[in-house]
Structure formats: C-alpha cells, structure tokens
mmCIF file of C-alpha atoms and ligand atoms in Angstrom:
data_model
loop_
_atom_site.group_PDB
_atom_site.id
_atom_site.type_symbol
_atom_site.label_atom_id
_atom_site.label_comp_id
_atom_site.label_asym_id
_atom_site.label_seq_id
_atom_site.Cartn_x
_atom_site.Cartn_y
_atom_site.Cartn_z
ATOM 1 C CA MET Z 1 129.584 101.513 90.791
ATOM 2 C CA THR Z 2 129.564 102.478 87.108
ATOM 3 C CA SER Z 3 129.593 106.218 86.493
ATOM 4 C CA PRO Z 4 126.581 107.550 88.338
ATOM 5 C CA GLN Z 5 123.588 108.506 86.262
ATOM 6 C CA ARG Z 6 121.981 111.915 86.655
ATOM 7 C CA PRO Z 7 119.582 112.169 89.593
ATOM 8 C CA LEU Z 8 116.055 111.003 88.886
ATOM 9 C CA THR Z 9 113.474 113.760 88.397
ATOM 10 C CA VAL Z 10 109.713 113.948 88.827
ATOM 11 C CA ASP Z 11 109.397 113.595 85.031
ATOM 12 C CA ASP Z 12 111.461 110.411 85.130
ATOM 13 C CA LEU Z 13 109.174 108.906 87.750
ATOM 14 C CA LEU Z 14 105.928 109.991 86.117
ATOM 15 C CA PRO Z 15 106.638 110.703 82.435
ATOM 16 C CA HIS Z 16 102.904 110.972 81.672
ATOM 17 C CA GLY Z 17 101.900 112.823 84.831
ATOM 18 C CA PRO Z 18 100.018 111.430 87.815
ATOM 19 C CA LEU Z 19 98.787 107.845 87.600
ATOM 20 C CA GLY Z 20 95.329 106.619 88.659
ATOM 21 C CA ARG Z 21 96.087 106.710 92.374
ATOM 22 C CA LEU Z 22 99.792 107.411 92.681
ATOM 23 C CA GLY Z 23 101.635 110.626 92.011
ATOM 24 C CA GLY Z 24 99.240 113.399 93.041
ATOM 25 C CA ARG Z 25 102.248 114.724 94.937
ATOM 26 C CA VAL Z 26 105.816 113.695 94.296
ATOM 27 C CA PHE Z 27 108.775 114.464 96.538
ATOM 28 C CA VAL Z 28 112.156 113.913 94.918
ATOM 29 C CA HIS Z 29 115.171 114.563 97.111
ATOM 30 C CA GLU Z 30 118.908 114.173 96.707
ATOM 31 C CA THR Z 31 119.148 113.013 100.332
ATOM 32 C CA LEU Z 32 116.570 111.829 102.851
ATOM 33 C CA ASP Z 33 116.912 109.886 106.066
ATOM 34 C CA SER Z 34 114.503 107.329 104.625
ATOM 35 C CA THR Z 35 111.808 107.664 101.969
ATOM 36 C CA ASN Z 36 109.523 105.559 104.182
ATOM 37 C CA ALA Z 37 110.165 107.731 107.240
ATOM 38 C CA PHE Z 38 109.594 110.854 105.149
ATOM 39 C CA LEU Z 39 106.147 109.750 103.967
ATOM 40 C CA LEU Z 40 105.129 108.412 107.375
ATOM 41 C CA GLY Z 41 105.990 111.863 108.753
ATOM 42 C CA ARG Z 42 103.829 113.478 106.053
ATOM 43 C CA ALA Z 43 101.018 110.932 106.274
ATOM 44 C CA ALA Z 44 98.391 113.501 107.246
ATOM 45 C CA ASP Z 45 99.190 116.188 104.676
ATOM 46 C CA ALA Z 46 100.947 114.618 101.666
ATOM 47 C CA GLY Z 47 97.741 113.012 100.403
ATOM 48 C CA ASP Z 48 96.815 109.539 99.287
ATOM 49 C CA GLY Z 49 99.102 108.323 96.532
ATOM 50 C CA ALA Z 50 102.044 110.590 97.366
ATOM 51 C CA VAL Z 51 105.427 109.351 96.157
ATOM 52 C CA ALA Z 52 108.857 109.984 97.679
ATOM 53 C CA GLY Z 53 112.186 109.218 96.031
ATOM 54 C CA ALA Z 54 115.785 109.846 97.008
ATOM 55 C CA GLU Z 55 119.239 109.372 95.520
ATOM 56 C CA TYR Z 56 120.665 108.586 98.936
ATOM 57 C CA GLN Z 57 119.292 107.649 102.357
ATOM 58 C CA THR Z 58 121.196 108.393 105.562
ATOM 59 C CA ALA Z 59 119.035 106.007 107.600
ATOM 60 C CA GLY Z 60 117.484 103.656 105.054
ATOM 61 C CA ARG Z 61 115.281 101.127 106.812
ATOM 62 C CA GLY Z 62 115.060 97.389 106.268
ATOM 63 C CA ARG Z 63 112.803 94.822 107.835
ATOM 64 C CA LEU Z 64 112.929 94.196 111.594
ATOM 65 C CA GLY Z 65 114.948 97.344 112.327
ATOM 66 C CA ARG Z 66 117.811 96.532 109.973
ATOM 67 C CA ARG Z 67 119.608 99.146 107.873
ATOM 68 C CA TRP Z 68 119.239 99.383 104.112
ATOM 69 C CA GLU Z 69 122.244 100.949 102.451
ATOM 70 C CA ALA Z 70 123.193 101.907 98.919
ATOM 71 C CA PRO Z 71 125.748 104.350 97.502
ATOM 72 C CA ARG Z 72 124.399 107.679 96.268
ATOM 73 C CA GLY Z 73 122.711 107.330 92.900
ATOM 74 C CA ALA Z 74 123.219 103.560 92.689
ATOM 75 C CA ALA Z 75 119.781 102.314 93.642
ATOM 76 C CA ILE Z 76 116.122 103.041 93.177
ATOM 77 C CA LEU Z 77 114.744 104.195 96.534
ATOM 78 C CA LEU Z 78 111.028 104.858 96.285
ATOM 79 C CA SER Z 79 108.065 104.885 98.660
ATOM 80 C CA VAL Z 80 104.346 105.433 98.154
ATOM 81 C CA LEU Z 81 101.775 106.588 100.701
ATOM 82 C CA LEU Z 82 98.328 105.005 100.803
ATOM 83 C CA HIS Z 83 95.460 106.201 102.943
ATOM 84 C CA GLU Z 84 93.665 103.053 103.960
ATOM 85 C CA ALA Z 85 90.922 101.862 106.292
ATOM 86 C CA ALA Z 86 92.066 100.534 109.667
ATOM 87 C CA ASP Z 87 91.379 96.915 108.650
ATOM 88 C CA SER Z 88 92.899 97.308 105.176
ATOM 89 C CA PRO Z 89 94.708 94.241 103.831
ATOM 90 C CA VAL Z 90 97.204 96.549 102.120
ATOM 91 C CA LEU Z 91 99.548 96.402 105.102
ATOM 92 C CA THR Z 92 99.748 92.603 105.107
ATOM 93 C CA HIS Z 93 100.001 92.541 101.318
ATOM 94 C CA GLY Z 94 102.306 95.551 100.944
ATOM 95 C CA ALA Z 95 105.499 93.522 100.672
ATOM 96 C CA LEU Z 96 103.915 91.238 98.074
ATOM 97 C CA LEU Z 97 102.607 94.220 96.125
ATOM 98 C CA GLY Z 98 105.966 95.978 96.072
ATOM 99 C CA ALA Z 99 107.883 92.838 95.164
ATOM 100 C CA VAL Z 100 105.585 91.771 92.316
ATOM 101 C CA ALA Z 101 105.470 95.304 90.888
ATOM 102 C CA ALA Z 102 109.266 95.554 91.079
ATOM 103 C CA CYS Z 103 109.756 92.203 89.335
ATOM 104 C CA GLU Z 104 107.393 93.184 86.543
ATOM 105 C CA ALA Z 105 109.087 96.560 86.086
ATOM 106 C CA ILE Z 106 112.520 94.917 85.969
ATOM 107 C CA GLU Z 107 111.335 92.410 83.394
ATOM 108 C CA ALA Z 108 109.934 95.192 81.218
ATOM 109 C CA ALA Z 109 113.023 97.427 81.421
ATOM 110 C CA THR Z 110 115.903 94.913 81.441
ATOM 111 C CA ASP Z 111 116.885 91.459 80.210
ATOM 112 C CA CYS Z 112 116.569 90.086 83.769
ATOM 113 C CA SER Z 113 113.850 87.883 85.186
ATOM 114 C CA PRO Z 114 113.714 88.211 88.980
ATOM 115 C CA GLY Z 115 111.975 86.095 91.574
ATOM 116 C CA VAL Z 116 110.787 86.645 95.137
ATOM 117 C CA ARG Z 117 111.676 85.132 98.484
ATOM 118 C CA TRP Z 118 109.505 85.238 101.584
ATOM 119 C CA PRO Z 119 108.814 87.630 103.114
ATOM 120 C CA ASN Z 120 110.021 90.668 101.161
ATOM 121 C CA ASP Z 121 113.073 89.904 99.040
ATOM 122 C CA ILE Z 122 113.468 90.510 95.323
ATOM 123 C CA MET Z 123 115.925 87.922 94.023
ATOM 124 C CA LEU Z 124 118.036 87.496 90.925
ATOM 125 C CA ASN Z 125 120.234 84.470 90.275
ATOM 126 C CA ARG Z 126 119.835 83.368 93.918
ATOM 127 C CA ARG Z 127 121.084 86.703 95.281
ATOM 128 C CA LYS Z 128 119.152 89.552 96.835
ATOM 129 C CA LEU Z 129 118.561 92.374 94.365
ATOM 130 C CA GLY Z 130 116.147 94.419 96.416
ATOM 131 C CA GLY Z 131 113.683 94.537 99.246
ATOM 132 C CA VAL Z 132 110.313 95.941 100.220
ATOM 133 C CA LEU Z 133 109.308 97.480 103.530
ATOM 134 C CA ALA Z 134 105.636 98.140 104.307
ATOM 135 C CA GLU Z 135 104.964 100.245 107.383
ATOM 136 C CA SER Z 136 101.878 101.931 108.760
ATOM 137 C CA CYS Z 137 100.833 104.696 111.094
ATOM 138 C CA THR Z 138 97.689 106.421 112.223
ATOM 139 C CA HIS Z 139 97.092 110.079 111.449
ATOM 140 C CA ALA Z 140 94.344 112.618 112.038
ATOM 141 C CA ASP Z 141 92.066 111.175 109.321
ATOM 142 C CA GLY Z 142 92.796 107.488 109.730
ATOM 143 C CA ARG Z 143 95.441 105.004 108.808
ATOM 144 C CA ALA Z 144 98.294 105.285 106.333
ATOM 145 C CA VAL Z 145 100.400 102.546 104.821
ATOM 146 C CA VAL Z 146 103.773 103.286 103.233
ATOM 147 C CA ILE Z 147 105.285 100.784 100.833
ATOM 148 C CA GLY Z 148 108.984 101.359 100.184
ATOM 149 C CA VAL Z 149 111.059 99.589 97.560
ATOM 150 C CA GLY Z 150 114.844 99.526 97.302
ATOM 151 C CA LEU Z 151 116.451 98.093 94.149
ATOM 152 C CA ASN Z 152 120.190 97.709 93.621
ATOM 153 C CA CYS Z 153 120.904 99.057 90.153
ATOM 154 C CA LEU Z 154 124.440 100.293 89.460
ATOM 155 C CA GLN Z 155 126.651 98.654 92.107
ATOM 156 C CA GLN Z 156 129.438 96.509 90.682
ATOM 157 C CA ARG Z 157 130.309 93.076 92.044
ATOM 158 C CA GLY Z 158 133.217 94.320 94.192
ATOM 159 C CA HIS Z 159 130.887 96.701 96.010
ATOM 160 C CA PHE Z 160 129.251 93.901 97.989
ATOM 161 C CA LYS Z 161 131.645 93.016 100.785
ATOM 162 C CA GLY Z 162 131.772 90.477 103.599
ATOM 163 C CA GLU Z 163 128.723 88.290 103.914
ATOM 164 C CA LEU Z 164 126.980 90.328 101.219
ATOM 165 C CA ALA Z 165 129.568 89.244 98.625
ATOM 166 C CA ASP Z 166 127.724 85.981 97.984
ATOM 167 C CA LYS Z 167 124.270 87.158 98.890
ATOM 168 C CA ALA Z 168 123.592 90.507 97.234
ATOM 169 C CA THR Z 169 123.594 91.659 93.660
ATOM 170 C CA SER Z 170 122.601 94.528 91.396
ATOM 171 C CA LEU Z 171 121.175 94.823 87.911
ATOM 172 C CA GLU Z 172 124.570 96.090 86.761
ATOM 173 C CA CYS Z 173 126.113 92.783 87.912
ATOM 174 C CA GLU Z 174 123.476 90.595 86.264
ATOM 175 C CA SER Z 175 122.239 92.379 83.154
ATOM 176 C CA HIS Z 176 123.879 92.393 79.723
ATOM 177 C CA GLN Z 177 122.348 95.769 78.944
ATOM 178 C CA PRO Z 178 122.866 99.270 80.338
ATOM 179 C CA VAL Z 179 120.581 99.841 83.316
ATOM 180 C CA ASP Z 180 118.112 102.695 82.847
ATOM 181 C CA ARG Z 181 117.031 103.769 86.338
ATOM 182 C CA ALA Z 182 114.472 106.232 84.973
ATOM 183 C CA ALA Z 183 112.630 103.570 82.964
ATOM 184 C CA LEU Z 184 112.735 101.214 85.924
ATOM 185 C CA ALA Z 185 111.434 103.736 88.429
ATOM 186 C CA ALA Z 186 108.601 104.826 86.129
ATOM 187 C CA GLY Z 187 107.729 101.183 85.462
ATOM 188 C CA LEU Z 188 107.707 100.368 89.161
ATOM 189 C CA LEU Z 189 105.234 103.150 89.946
ATOM 190 C CA ALA Z 190 103.049 102.200 86.983
ATOM 191 C CA ARG Z 191 102.921 98.532 88.031
ATOM 192 C CA LEU Z 192 102.179 99.479 91.657
ATOM 193 C CA ASP Z 193 99.370 101.704 90.438
ATOM 194 C CA ASP Z 194 97.946 98.938 88.227
ATOM 195 C CA TRP Z 195 97.948 96.411 91.071
ATOM 196 C CA LEU Z 196 96.311 98.918 93.403
ATOM 197 C CA ALA Z 197 93.602 99.587 90.802
ATOM 198 C CA SER Z 198 92.956 95.909 90.140
ATOM 199 C CA SER Z 199 92.485 95.216 93.831
ATOM 200 C CA ALA Z 200 90.378 98.308 94.498
ATOM 201 C CA GLN Z 201 86.990 96.968 93.446
ATOM 202 C CA GLU Z 202 84.778 95.744 96.250
ATOM 203 C CA PRO Z 203 85.047 93.136 97.553
ATOM 204 C CA ARG Z 204 88.763 93.773 97.451
ATOM 205 C CA ASP Z 205 90.418 90.777 95.982
ATOM 206 C CA TRP Z 206 94.084 90.087 96.481
ATOM 207 C CA ALA Z 207 93.997 86.554 95.129
ATOM 208 C CA ALA Z 208 95.491 87.611 91.792
ATOM 209 C CA LEU Z 209 98.346 89.391 93.543
ATOM 210 C CA ARG Z 210 99.045 86.391 95.755
ATOM 211 C CA ALA Z 211 99.019 84.143 92.681
ATOM 212 C CA ALA Z 212 101.472 86.445 90.880
ATOM 213 C CA TRP Z 213 103.732 86.420 93.933
ATOM 214 C CA ARG Z 214 103.517 82.619 94.319
ATOM 215 C CA ALA Z 215 104.371 82.169 90.642
ATOM 216 C CA ARG Z 216 107.658 83.981 91.270
ATOM 217 C CA CYS Z 217 108.347 82.513 94.685
ATOM 218 C CA GLU Z 218 111.667 80.659 94.951
ATOM 219 C CA ASP Z 219 110.868 79.231 98.391
ATOM 220 C CA VAL Z 220 108.073 76.780 97.847
ATOM 221 C CA GLY Z 221 109.453 73.261 98.074
ATOM 222 C CA THR Z 222 112.868 74.421 99.334
ATOM 223 C CA ARG Z 223 114.571 74.175 102.728
ATOM 224 C CA VAL Z 224 114.191 77.163 105.028
ATOM 225 C CA THR Z 225 115.650 78.073 108.412
ATOM 226 C CA LEU Z 226 113.673 80.558 110.464
ATOM 227 C CA GLU Z 227 114.127 82.194 113.843
ATOM 228 C CA HIS Z 228 111.014 82.866 115.850
ATOM 229 C CA ASP Z 229 110.559 83.682 119.500
ATOM 230 C CA GLY Z 230 114.181 82.778 120.325
ATOM 231 C CA HIS Z 231 114.000 79.378 118.593
ATOM 232 C CA VAL Z 232 115.409 78.187 115.278
ATOM 233 C CA PHE Z 233 113.127 76.126 113.042
ATOM 234 C CA THR Z 234 114.137 74.234 109.929
ATOM 235 C CA GLY Z 235 111.917 72.569 107.408
ATOM 236 C CA THR Z 236 110.473 72.707 103.922
ATOM 237 C CA ALA Z 237 108.432 75.701 102.827
ATOM 238 C CA LEU Z 238 105.086 74.442 101.560
ATOM 239 C CA ASP Z 239 103.193 77.589 100.635
ATOM 240 C CA ILE Z 240 102.309 81.147 101.520
ATOM 241 C CA SER Z 241 99.012 81.583 103.349
ATOM 242 C CA ASP Z 242 96.341 84.064 102.307
ATOM 243 C CA THR Z 243 97.538 86.386 105.052
ATOM 244 C CA GLY Z 244 101.152 86.226 103.863
ATOM 245 C CA ASP Z 245 102.513 83.725 106.432
ATOM 246 C CA VAL Z 246 104.966 81.092 105.250
ATOM 247 C CA ILE Z 247 103.729 77.549 105.924
ATOM 248 C CA VAL Z 248 106.541 75.159 106.818
ATOM 249 C CA GLU Z 249 106.667 71.369 107.169
ATOM 250 C CA LEU Z 250 109.016 71.224 110.145
ATOM 251 C CA ASP Z 251 111.867 68.712 110.423
ATOM 252 C CA GLN Z 252 110.790 68.156 114.029
ATOM 253 C CA GLY Z 253 107.344 67.205 112.775
ATOM 254 C CA GLY Z 254 104.162 69.129 112.108
ATOM 255 C CA ARG Z 255 103.230 72.139 110.059
ATOM 256 C CA ARG Z 256 103.488 75.665 111.270
ATOM 257 C CA HIS Z 257 102.627 79.156 110.001
ATOM 258 C CA PHE Z 258 105.218 81.893 110.549
ATOM 259 C CA ALA Z 259 104.258 85.571 110.295
ATOM 260 C CA ALA Z 260 106.652 88.005 108.639
ATOM 261 C CA ALA Z 261 106.327 90.517 111.469
ATOM 262 C CA THR Z 262 107.744 88.131 114.073
ATOM 263 C CA THR Z 263 110.081 85.886 112.105
ATOM 264 C CA THR Z 264 113.690 86.321 111.031
ATOM 265 C CA ARG Z 265 114.948 84.378 108.116
ATOM 266 C CA VAL Z 266 118.330 82.703 108.516
ATOM 267 C CA TRP Z 267 119.747 82.808 105.014
HETATM 268 C C1 BTN X 301 114.470 94.754 103.421
HETATM 269 O O1 BTN X 301 114.930 94.033 102.535
HETATM 270 O O2 BTN X 301 114.673 94.523 104.625
HETATM 271 C C2 BTN X 301 113.597 95.916 103.032
HETATM 272 C C3 BTN X 301 114.396 97.016 102.395
HETATM 273 C C4 BTN X 301 113.540 98.204 101.970
HETATM 274 C C5 BTN X 301 114.385 99.365 101.544
HETATM 275 C C6 BTN X 301 113.569 100.476 100.972
HETATM 276 S S1 BTN X 301 114.569 101.715 100.224
HETATM 277 C C7 BTN X 301 113.194 102.765 100.051
HETATM 278 C C8 BTN X 301 112.412 102.639 101.328
HETATM 279 N N1 BTN X 301 112.921 103.532 102.331
HETATM 280 C C9 BTN X 301 113.453 102.880 103.362
HETATM 281 O O3 BTN X 301 113.975 103.405 104.365
HETATM 282 N N2 BTN X 301 113.354 101.559 103.188
HETATM 283 C C10 BTN X 301 112.678 101.258 101.935
#
C-alpha cells in the first residue's frame, strides 16, 4: 500500500452537511467488525439515511457469507441504512444502486472508468475493484435495508496474492493520478443519495437505474459459469431481468434465470 492517508472524517464524507436522505447521522470509526453489521445492529435507532464508515473491518462481509478484507486505511468501507416498506424493491436493487453510484463517483474523482459484473462486482480492466452487499432486517418500526460498498483504493499490485493476484485490483494499481479517498467517499454518498431521490417518486421507478447498470455491465454477451443448487451451469449471459436475475442461454439448451441470492459465480 502507498503511505496511508489520514483517516476519513465526517466532513470528508459529507463536506456540505447532510444530503437529501443520507447523512442525518454519521458514524465514523477507526475499526468496526463490519459497517453493514454495525448499521443492521442500529437499524431501529440510527434513523433512516444513517451512514457508517470504517478504516478497517475485523469481520468485513462479502456476498454469500464470504469475507471482505482490506488493509487498514486502504479502502473505502461505507454502508448506508434505509428504512423501507416490507415489499420495497430497494433490497433487490441495492447491489445495482451501490455499484452504479460507485462507478459514477470513481469516474468523477479519478481517470478510471469502471464497469459492473453480475451480481455485485465493480470492475476495472477485467479485475475486481470493489463489491456491494445489500442486507436487510426487521426492526420495531418495520424493515431496514443496509447497502454496503467496499472499494479498493491504495493497495499496490503485490498486495493481491494467490488467486487474487490476477483477479483483484485497486485504484492505486490502475490510475495515473493520486487517489483521493475523501473525494471518492463524498462522491459515492452523493451519487447514492441522487439515485435514491430519483427513484423515490411514486410509482417508484427503477428502470433508469437498471439501464445505467446495464450500460456498464461487462457480462451481457459473454460466457458465464454459475453454480446453483449443487450444479454448475455454463452459457452466455443474455441480460439482467427487472428483478436483478441474470438470464443465461445455457450450453445444454434453454434459457434460465438465476437469482443472486442463490447463485455463486465461478470466475
Ligand atoms: C462482495 O463483493 O462480496 C461484497 C463486498 C462488500 C464489502 C463491503 S465493505 C463495507 C460493507 N461492510 C461489509 O461488511 N461489507 C460491505
């Protein structure tokens, strides 16, 4: 990692104060088990729009129970808490929302132009730069959705070992400019807030978000290998459905939808 930058502060995350929905409360910690776990634990009292950030996570969570790890101060580790109705589409669209907002923030703050990979990867030059984890819980007043984003910022190439050596990257590895974590984190929250506002009018319309995600999607038309229910499926990804499933033309014949919650992607 290049020399660590100073820890991010509340002012870094929200330089102009609270946003439209996000940032009423902001929790910035040096160390947390997981920013997602923290907000899920505070779902009832932290308030809609609460933000949690950390410099280091001791039990960072990835999709399907995996770990998400980054050296202290090297990544952006942010989560937002949304109080939502029980049938809210935010949970199924949370990964799309986080990924599109992250891509837009990266484009605004760096010379990099990232893409997305189903179901929740943020990609740069065919390597994974970051990921999004949307989780939900019920609390006394209803349902809460937490969207957490992890972005590799300052790791150097040699940091990624073993199978990650060819598969993971950071902005430091890919950008020709110094990486400003503060600008990136503030941009990420601002873009999340904008997307939440634009989909807030009734009837809630997520078509624009899905279109933005599809426009960045590196999967459509490419070969994919997926594991579902103990079976491996290969085929060509055709599209993403309106509920966020990947639609695959299978080598064995036929088309099939695969849901993110029950499908593992074989790289
Ligand atoms: C994945 O690619 O599997 C998702 C990774 C999500 C990681 C972020 S880091 C901030 C937030 N807190 C967590 O524990 N996980 C998410």
